[in-house]
Amino acid sequence: MYSKTVMDHFKKPRNVGTIENADAIGEVGNPLCGDMMTIYLKIEDERITDIKFQTFGCGAAIAVSSMLTEMAKGKTIEEAKKITNKDVAEALEGLPKNKLHCSNLGADALQVAIKDYEDQKAGKPRQERQQAEKHEHAEKDVCYCPYCDSEVGEGEAFCKSCKNALVHL
Amino acid sequence: MYSKTVMDHFKKPRNVGTIENADAIGEVGNPLCGDMMTIYLKIEDERITDIKFQTFGCGAAIAVSSMLTEMAKGKTIEEAKKITNKDVAEALEGLPKNKLHCSNLGADALQVAIKDYEDQKAGKPRQERQQAEKHEHAEKDVCYCPYCDSEVGEGEAFCKSCKNALVHL
Amino acid sequence: MNIINFDHLSANPILPEVQEAMIDVIRNNYGNPSSQHSLGDAAATALEAARDSVSALINCPVSKEIVFTSGGTESVNHAIKGVAFAKADKGKHIITSNIEHNAVIRSLKRLKLFDYNVTSVSVDKYGMVDPAEIEAAIKDDTILISIMHSNNEIGTIQPIKEIGEIAKARKVLFHSDAVDSVGVVPVDVQELGVDLLSFASNPFYGPAGVGGLYIKRGTAIWPMFDGGVQENNKRAGTENMIGIVGMGKAAEFAKRDMEKRIAHSKMLKEKFLRELPDYLDEYIINGHPEKSLPNHISISLKYIEGESVVLMLDEEGIAVSTRSACAAGALRASHVLLSIGHEFADAQGTMVITFGMENTEEDVERFLAVLKETVVSLREISPLYKK
Amino acid sequence: MNIINFDHLSANPILPEVQEAMIDVIRNNYGNPSSQHSLGDAAATALEAARDSVSALINCPVSKEIVFTSGGTESVNHAIKGVAFAKADKGKHIITSNIEHNAVIRSLKRLKLFDYNVTSVSVDKYGMVDPAEIEAAIKDDTILISIMHSNNEIGTIQPIKEIGEIAKARKVLFHSDAVDSVGVVPVDVQELGVDLLSFASNPFYGPAGVGGLYIKRGTAIWPMFDGGVQENNKRAGTENMIGIVGMGKAAEFAKRDMEKRIAHSKMLKEKFLRELPDYLDEYIINGHPEKSLPNHISISLKYIEGESVVLMLDEEGIAVSTRSACAAGALRASHVLLSIGHEFADAQGTMVITFGMENTEEDVERFLAVLKETVVSLREISPLYKK
Ligand SMILES: Cc1ncc(COP(=O)(O)O)c(C=O)c1O
Ligand SMILES: Cc1ncc(COP(=O)(O)O)c(C=O)c1O
Ligand code: FES
Ligand code: FES
């Protein structure tokens, strides 16, 4: 199911843990969706000198977190901002289609952490860390596109990923 | 599918053929139903001294014809009248349920022949031999009871054989 | 008993290589493709490999377009009912032909209970559908055309490509029941322009009770079974891996050996038809003289009934079929033979011969000799036969 | 790799004797039970022998009441949709529970498109249905009750007999999805009072993708597949003889060895549960403490997610399941675990262990040790775990 690189990062995840007195923290997801991730950054001279993560999620989510931290480490803030979900998925040699959303998680957490850093620099109040609370979507029924396995909303007439017409139950 | 006795009578049918100047002839069925049978009787002193048949039909129909002629041969008319479809099927050690109608064919042909004989004795005009013509039922769709495989008519609410409720298509 | 099998339509031996592939699954690979552990991974890999092989056989552009089923009947039911229900808001009119298999006929009959209406086009004396008649039958609310690729009783191959063009031009979905064609003659879903194509594994020396449905990407269709997310969400249920692996392997060989198999069947078919007049009279060869399955002969033997022919030949160690095996047990005259203009009696006396790779010229000679005896003795019993 | 299989729910090896029976069909018996010649006769005989064995396993009064299917999902879809459509004129209300398998849930969801309405009763913290709640839900237009025999995720066995009595008294048809029970624990259709019962062959060491549906004589039901007259006219399509023969053979052994198998599983289950506290903390054992499948354990491991547990155990050569294999690939928290009152996060971290005959006490010991390591290292990664 998973590529060798995914399995390698899953089995031996890099940069696991927290950073005390981190310069920035980014947290996304919640256990309702099946996954949750926290990124800790140490930043010196606009460069990420240390990065750690904690993840509650499937094998893909853990591998994505690990790979993302490897990719971000040592980069400047401006460089790190350019890391996309696609980059992470590619570095992992691909993810199964129904796991692509796990890679969104990774890059999103990094961007939230960077925003936290910039907010602090700008003297803005730090955003409250996202709480793991019940959220609408996870309770309602999720549909899957029969053609490409992407999740699709209840009422959508076309799958956003593959553009196929959908018949809802 | 068929019992040994059925196969034996099918493979080596007894009393095949016609009788010239037969005292009575009984013909039933028609090729539309998938089967047709003619019985020829030679009768002396109210006793069947010779009997022959010709059958167009499946293995069961041929075996039924053969068995029936064996059963009737040598019997008096009164005795022969008492041969039922069930007797023939039993003598054959049973028939598959969806072939039970073939045994009806056999005893029916004998009764028609006996009637032909009695009509002649009574000086009544001989009934015309049944013609192979299109008949309603064979052209319409035949249904089979899903519980016992008997044929059932188009509109029937219950199967006559097994009394199960029917859902028609 | 050593039986000479001329009934490959219903009883095909499984190729030795296919047998070995299936036995390997039985013995060593009991994984469930949905599992997340390695037992499951191995099964998932085998499942997708089989899908690729089957895809290649019918030149499917994306292998995901194949759904594995429990056979031709499920495929046909899925295609017809699945499209009918998914497209109900667009219309409830379906076009078919008079000589389809019961899986098609009865699925459509079922749909009539849901207020669908069906136009069934007639065929000529060879059992051939006229594409112009199909075009003429299309209405505003026509949602589906279902025409079989080849007929199981008389072997005639339909002008599917022409019908495909019409369907495409008129924006109507097109399903073809190709159960007796796939793996036997070249079938290319892209060339034919079908949206759905039903097939089964046994006609090409794979196991029975396994089939496939080609569903062109983007076709609106409901699943037949609701439940898990197997088969890309198009068919719930734990997979029959043994059967699917067998079908995949059989598809590989069918693709590789198709020409050779066709040549062999054709040779036997021609020999049989050429020599038959030396043995028999008063018969009708059914189906189209050229556009027909190379391994298939249908003969109506006048004055006698089909089942008795089958039984008697069987006593001599020769297996043939009355018409389609699926209809055995149903006691009606064949709707296909009536549709091509046969009398009721002739429609009862039909025998279907389907050749396979293991049949030899000697088999055909023995068959002709035995057939002659059989027909003579049954005609003797028959009240319809007047010498 | 030599894998210790604790996932018998989804990946059961096939019994050696069953393997041999299936291989014999593959190699020697390619007949079609519908054919009228001897190849067909042999197949028809084997088919009915398998039906008798399966009948005996569930104490079916007449073996004709068994229809062979392509697995649990087909059986369930057939039972629910088949009865719903056949009884539509009597009513359109169906009763079920909150913890059914997706085959049931989604079949019912499908029926809602045809204006059926469904009452789904809740379960207690053990996943147990209250028969009184079912009785209370019955309305004038209730045509069917569908309650599973045992739950695939938490193992709880439902009070089917009590529900059967209610259904009978109130003249409502009763279906039970017994896929995880038949062949594993005693199931007697007469004692349970069910009208329909779904089951599959793999839970009792038969092949996957083969199942059966018990339909009590006289029950109004539509076929799932329209077409030929196979399976007493209740399921069209050429039979998967290889699978059916395997299922029949597996049923014989399941009946013969059931007590022995139950004792073995129970022993392992008790050992595992007894020793688990020495290895782990912060877990929940799901399901009823007594009324539960003897071979089944469901554990929610707090702070970690199920798939990652499965993958990590797999690396160590141990196969378990997250919940039901059929739901793998679907990324939702389990409706069953939410129904018994779990938090979302706990519902994600659930592992299902299903024991089989080849598991040993040593296997269990190794498992416990590896599980401990796995949980520790995943909790280390988890943001939810605070030491
Ligand atoms: C043309 C055609 N369609 C459908 C079927 C049904 O396929 P199966 O018997 O595999 O279910 C058959 C069966 O022989 C067939 O010949
Ligand atoms: C309770 C239950 N019902 C139905 C099914 C579906 O059976 P199958 O996968 O054989 O189609 C399963 C599958 O595991 C099950 O556990
Ligand atoms: S964390 Fe969502 S499935 Fe990967
Ligand atoms: S003659 Fe009618 S099926 Fe036997």
mmCIF file of N, CA, C and O in Angstrom, chain B residues 13-56:
data_model
loop_
_atom_site.group_PDB
_atom_site.id
_atom_site.type_symbol
_atom_site.label_atom_id
_atom_site.label_comp_id
_atom_site.label_asym_id
_atom_site.label_seq_id
_atom_site.Cartn_x
_atom_site.Cartn_y
_atom_site.Cartn_z
ATOM 1 N N PRO B 13 -36.214 -47.656 -25.245
ATOM 2 C CA PRO B 13 -37.659 -47.511 -25.075
ATOM 3 C C PRO B 13 -38.385 -48.758 -25.585
ATOM 4 O O PRO B 13 -38.066 -49.283 -26.650
ATOM 5 N N ARG B 14 -39.368 -49.219 -24.798
ATOM 6 C CA ARG B 14 -40.160 -50.383 -25.180
ATOM 7 C C ARG B 14 -41.359 -49.921 -26.008
ATOM 8 O O ARG B 14 -41.880 -48.831 -25.788
ATOM 9 N N ASN B 15 -41.785 -50.773 -26.938
ATOM 10 C CA ASN B 15 -43.044 -50.555 -27.657
ATOM 11 C C ASN B 15 -43.077 -49.303 -28.517
ATOM 12 O O ASN B 15 -44.079 -48.614 -28.612
ATOM 13 N N VAL B 16 -41.935 -49.012 -29.143
ATOM 14 C CA VAL B 16 -41.896 -47.857 -30.038
ATOM 15 C C VAL B 16 -42.557 -48.213 -31.357
ATOM 16 O O VAL B 16 -42.396 -49.322 -31.857
ATOM 17 N N GLY B 17 -43.312 -47.304 -31.918
ATOM 18 C CA GLY B 17 -43.816 -47.515 -33.278
ATOM 19 C C GLY B 17 -45.295 -47.241 -33.407
ATOM 20 O O GLY B 17 -45.893 -46.583 -32.551
ATOM 21 N N THR B 18 -45.842 -47.700 -34.509
ATOM 22 C CA THR B 18 -47.263 -47.500 -34.754
ATOM 23 C C THR B 18 -47.902 -48.872 -34.928
ATOM 24 O O THR B 18 -47.195 -49.872 -35.079
ATOM 25 N N ILE B 19 -49.234 -48.947 -34.857
ATOM 26 C CA ILE B 19 -49.934 -50.200 -35.154
ATOM 27 C C ILE B 19 -50.841 -49.936 -36.339
ATOM 28 O O ILE B 19 -51.681 -49.031 -36.295
ATOM 29 N N GLU B 20 -50.642 -50.708 -37.387
ATOM 30 C CA GLU B 20 -51.546 -50.530 -38.532
ATOM 31 C C GLU B 20 -52.918 -51.057 -38.159
ATOM 32 O O GLU B 20 -53.036 -52.063 -37.485
ATOM 33 N N ASN B 21 -53.918 -50.365 -38.585
ATOM 34 C CA ASN B 21 -55.300 -50.747 -38.226
ATOM 35 C C ASN B 21 -55.495 -50.854 -36.720
ATOM 36 O O ASN B 21 -56.072 -51.821 -36.221
ATOM 37 N N ALA B 22 -54.963 -49.894 -36.018
ATOM 38 C CA ALA B 22 -55.115 -49.893 -34.557
ATOM 39 C C ALA B 22 -56.582 -49.766 -34.216
ATOM 40 O O ALA B 22 -57.358 -49.143 -34.933
ATOM 41 N N ASP B 23 -56.950 -50.353 -33.064
ATOM 42 C CA ASP B 23 -58.340 -50.254 -32.627
ATOM 43 C C ASP B 23 -58.620 -48.901 -32.008
ATOM 44 O O ASP B 23 -59.772 -48.474 -31.933
ATOM 45 N N ALA B 24 -57.576 -48.285 -31.514
ATOM 46 C CA ALA B 24 -57.765 -46.964 -30.940
ATOM 47 C C ALA B 24 -56.448 -46.196 -30.991
ATOM 48 O O ALA B 24 -55.375 -46.790 -30.948
ATOM 49 N N ILE B 25 -56.587 -44.868 -31.092
ATOM 50 C CA ILE B 25 -55.410 -44.010 -31.145
ATOM 51 C C ILE B 25 -55.645 -42.844 -30.198
ATOM 52 O O ILE B 25 -56.740 -42.280 -30.146
ATOM 53 N N GLY B 26 -54.616 -42.505 -29.436
ATOM 54 C CA GLY B 26 -54.725 -41.320 -28.565
ATOM 55 C C GLY B 26 -53.527 -40.423 -28.801
ATOM 56 O O GLY B 26 -52.388 -40.862 -28.749
ATOM 57 N N GLU B 27 -53.826 -39.161 -29.072
ATOM 58 C CA GLU B 27 -52.712 -38.240 -29.319
ATOM 59 C C GLU B 27 -52.882 -37.025 -28.422
ATOM 60 O O GLU B 27 -53.956 -36.427 -28.389
ATOM 61 N N VAL B 28 -51.841 -36.663 -27.716
ATOM 62 C CA VAL B 28 -51.907 -35.452 -26.876
ATOM 63 C C VAL B 28 -50.647 -34.627 -27.046
ATOM 64 O O VAL B 28 -49.642 -35.099 -27.563
ATOM 65 N N GLY B 29 -50.777 -33.406 -26.579
ATOM 66 C CA GLY B 29 -49.628 -32.490 -26.618
ATOM 67 C C GLY B 29 -49.409 -31.964 -28.006
ATOM 68 O O GLY B 29 -50.094 -32.320 -28.969
ATOM 69 N N ASN B 30 -48.493 -31.076 -28.124
ATOM 70 C CA ASN B 30 -48.091 -30.591 -29.426
ATOM 71 C C ASN B 30 -46.715 -29.999 -29.279
ATOM 72 O O ASN B 30 -46.272 -29.691 -28.174
ATOM 73 N N PRO B 31 -46.022 -29.856 -30.385
ATOM 74 C CA PRO B 31 -44.618 -29.458 -30.261
ATOM 75 C C PRO B 31 -44.445 -28.078 -29.620
ATOM 76 O O PRO B 31 -43.355 -27.730 -29.189
ATOM 77 N N LEU B 32 -45.501 -27.291 -29.525
ATOM 78 C CA LEU B 32 -45.392 -25.976 -28.912
ATOM 79 C C LEU B 32 -45.035 -26.100 -27.437
ATOM 80 O O LEU B 32 -44.345 -25.272 -26.874
ATOM 81 N N CYS B 33 -45.577 -27.126 -26.792
ATOM 82 C CA CYS B 33 -45.286 -27.335 -25.381
ATOM 83 C C CYS B 33 -43.968 -28.050 -25.201
ATOM 84 O O CYS B 33 -43.543 -28.314 -24.084
ATOM 85 N N GLY B 34 -43.388 -28.459 -26.274
ATOM 86 C CA GLY B 34 -42.141 -29.183 -26.141
ATOM 87 C C GLY B 34 -42.350 -30.668 -26.153
ATOM 88 O O GLY B 34 -41.417 -31.433 -26.013
ATOM 89 N N ASP B 35 -43.588 -31.109 -26.328
ATOM 90 C CA ASP B 35 -43.770 -32.540 -26.328
ATOM 91 C C ASP B 35 -45.088 -32.945 -26.970
ATOM 92 O O ASP B 35 -46.054 -32.196 -26.967
ATOM 93 N N MET B 36 -45.098 -34.140 -27.499
ATOM 94 C CA MET B 36 -46.227 -34.645 -28.258
ATOM 95 C C MET B 36 -46.119 -36.158 -28.202
ATOM 96 O O MET B 36 -45.025 -36.708 -28.292
ATOM 97 N N MET B 37 -47.298 -36.805 -28.064
ATOM 98 C CA MET B 37 -47.249 -38.254 -27.893
ATOM 99 C C MET B 37 -48.461 -38.899 -28.541
ATOM 100 O O MET B 37 -49.577 -38.397 -28.435
ATOM 101 N N THR B 38 -48.221 -40.028 -29.197
ATOM 102 C CA THR B 38 -49.314 -40.787 -29.799
ATOM 103 C C THR B 38 -49.256 -42.227 -29.302
ATOM 104 O O THR B 38 -48.186 -42.835 -29.285
ATOM 105 N N ILE B 39 -50.425 -42.727 -28.887
ATOM 106 C CA ILE B 39 -50.520 -44.110 -28.404
ATOM 107 C C ILE B 39 -51.424 -44.893 -29.360
ATOM 108 O O ILE B 39 -52.490 -44.398 -29.750
ATOM 109 N N TYR B 40 -51.001 -46.073 -29.733
ATOM 110 C CA TYR B 40 -51.802 -46.961 -30.597
ATOM 111 C C TYR B 40 -52.162 -48.205 -29.794
ATOM 112 O O TYR B 40 -51.285 -48.801 -29.154
ATOM 113 N N LEU B 41 -53.464 -48.581 -29.839
ATOM 114 C CA LEU B 41 -53.891 -49.765 -29.080
ATOM 115 C C LEU B 41 -54.469 -50.825 -30.005
ATOM 116 O O LEU B 41 -55.184 -50.523 -30.958
ATOM 117 N N LYS B 42 -54.152 -52.055 -29.680
ATOM 118 C CA LYS B 42 -54.830 -53.209 -30.274
ATOM 119 C C LYS B 42 -55.610 -53.820 -29.117
ATOM 120 O O LYS B 42 -55.032 -54.131 -28.062
ATOM 121 N N ILE B 43 -56.933 -53.953 -29.281
ATOM 122 C CA ILE B 43 -57.749 -54.414 -28.160
ATOM 123 C C ILE B 43 -58.535 -55.663 -28.548
ATOM 124 O O ILE B 43 -59.160 -55.715 -29.607
ATOM 125 N N GLU B 44 -58.430 -56.696 -27.694
ATOM 126 C CA GLU B 44 -59.221 -57.910 -27.916
ATOM 127 C C GLU B 44 -59.912 -58.272 -26.613
ATOM 128 O O GLU B 44 -59.259 -58.326 -25.566
ATOM 129 N N ASP B 45 -61.189 -58.528 -26.667
ATOM 130 C CA ASP B 45 -61.951 -58.883 -25.461
ATOM 131 C C ASP B 45 -61.736 -57.876 -24.342
ATOM 132 O O ASP B 45 -61.433 -58.259 -23.189
ATOM 133 N N GLU B 46 -61.841 -56.603 -24.669
ATOM 134 C CA GLU B 46 -61.671 -55.550 -23.652
ATOM 135 C C GLU B 46 -60.302 -55.621 -22.976
ATOM 136 O O GLU B 46 -60.140 -55.192 -21.849
ATOM 137 N N ARG B 47 -59.344 -56.168 -23.650
ATOM 138 C CA ARG B 47 -57.987 -56.258 -23.084
ATOM 139 C C ARG B 47 -56.992 -55.702 -24.098
ATOM 140 O O ARG B 47 -57.115 -55.944 -25.291
ATOM 141 N N ILE B 48 -56.034 -54.950 -23.613
ATOM 142 C CA ILE B 48 -55.014 -54.358 -24.484
ATOM 143 C C ILE B 48 -54.008 -55.435 -24.842
ATOM 144 O O ILE B 48 -53.185 -55.827 -24.011
ATOM 145 N N THR B 49 -54.058 -55.906 -26.061
ATOM 146 C CA THR B 49 -53.134 -56.977 -26.451
ATOM 147 C C THR B 49 -51.861 -56.429 -27.063
ATOM 148 O O THR B 49 -50.823 -57.065 -27.042
ATOM 149 N N ASP B 50 -51.972 -55.251 -27.642
ATOM 150 C CA ASP B 50 -50.733 -54.630 -28.131
ATOM 151 C C ASP B 50 -50.841 -53.122 -27.954
ATOM 152 O O ASP B 50 -51.924 -52.551 -27.977
ATOM 153 N N ILE B 51 -49.697 -52.505 -27.744
ATOM 154 C CA ILE B 51 -49.662 -51.054 -27.535
ATOM 155 C C ILE B 51 -48.348 -50.528 -28.072
ATOM 156 O O ILE B 51 -47.302 -51.149 -27.903
ATOM 157 N N LYS B 52 -48.419 -49.410 -28.791
ATOM 158 C CA LYS B 52 -47.186 -48.792 -29.340
ATOM 159 C C LYS B 52 -47.264 -47.284 -29.102
ATOM 160 O O LYS B 52 -48.348 -46.733 -28.935
ATOM 161 N N PHE B 53 -46.118 -46.650 -29.118
ATOM 162 C CA PHE B 53 -46.147 -45.192 -28.964
ATOM 163 C C PHE B 53 -45.148 -44.512 -29.880
ATOM 164 O O PHE B 53 -44.178 -45.125 -30.340
ATOM 165 N N GLN B 54 -45.417 -43.241 -30.097
ATOM 166 C CA GLN B 54 -44.432 -42.353 -30.713
ATOM 167 C C GLN B 54 -44.415 -41.073 -29.897
ATOM 168 O O GLN B 54 -45.466 -40.543 -29.534
ATOM 169 N N THR B 55 -43.214 -40.581 -29.600
ATOM 170 C CA THR B 55 -43.119 -39.382 -28.764
ATOM 171 C C THR B 55 -42.086 -38.416 -29.307
ATOM 172 O O THR B 55 -40.994 -38.815 -29.713
ATOM 173 N N PHE B 56 -42.491 -37.154 -29.321
ATOM 174 C CA PHE B 56 -41.549 -36.072 -29.572
ATOM 175 C C PHE B 56 -41.415 -35.361 -28.234
ATOM 176 O O PHE B 56 -42.391 -34.799 -27.738
#
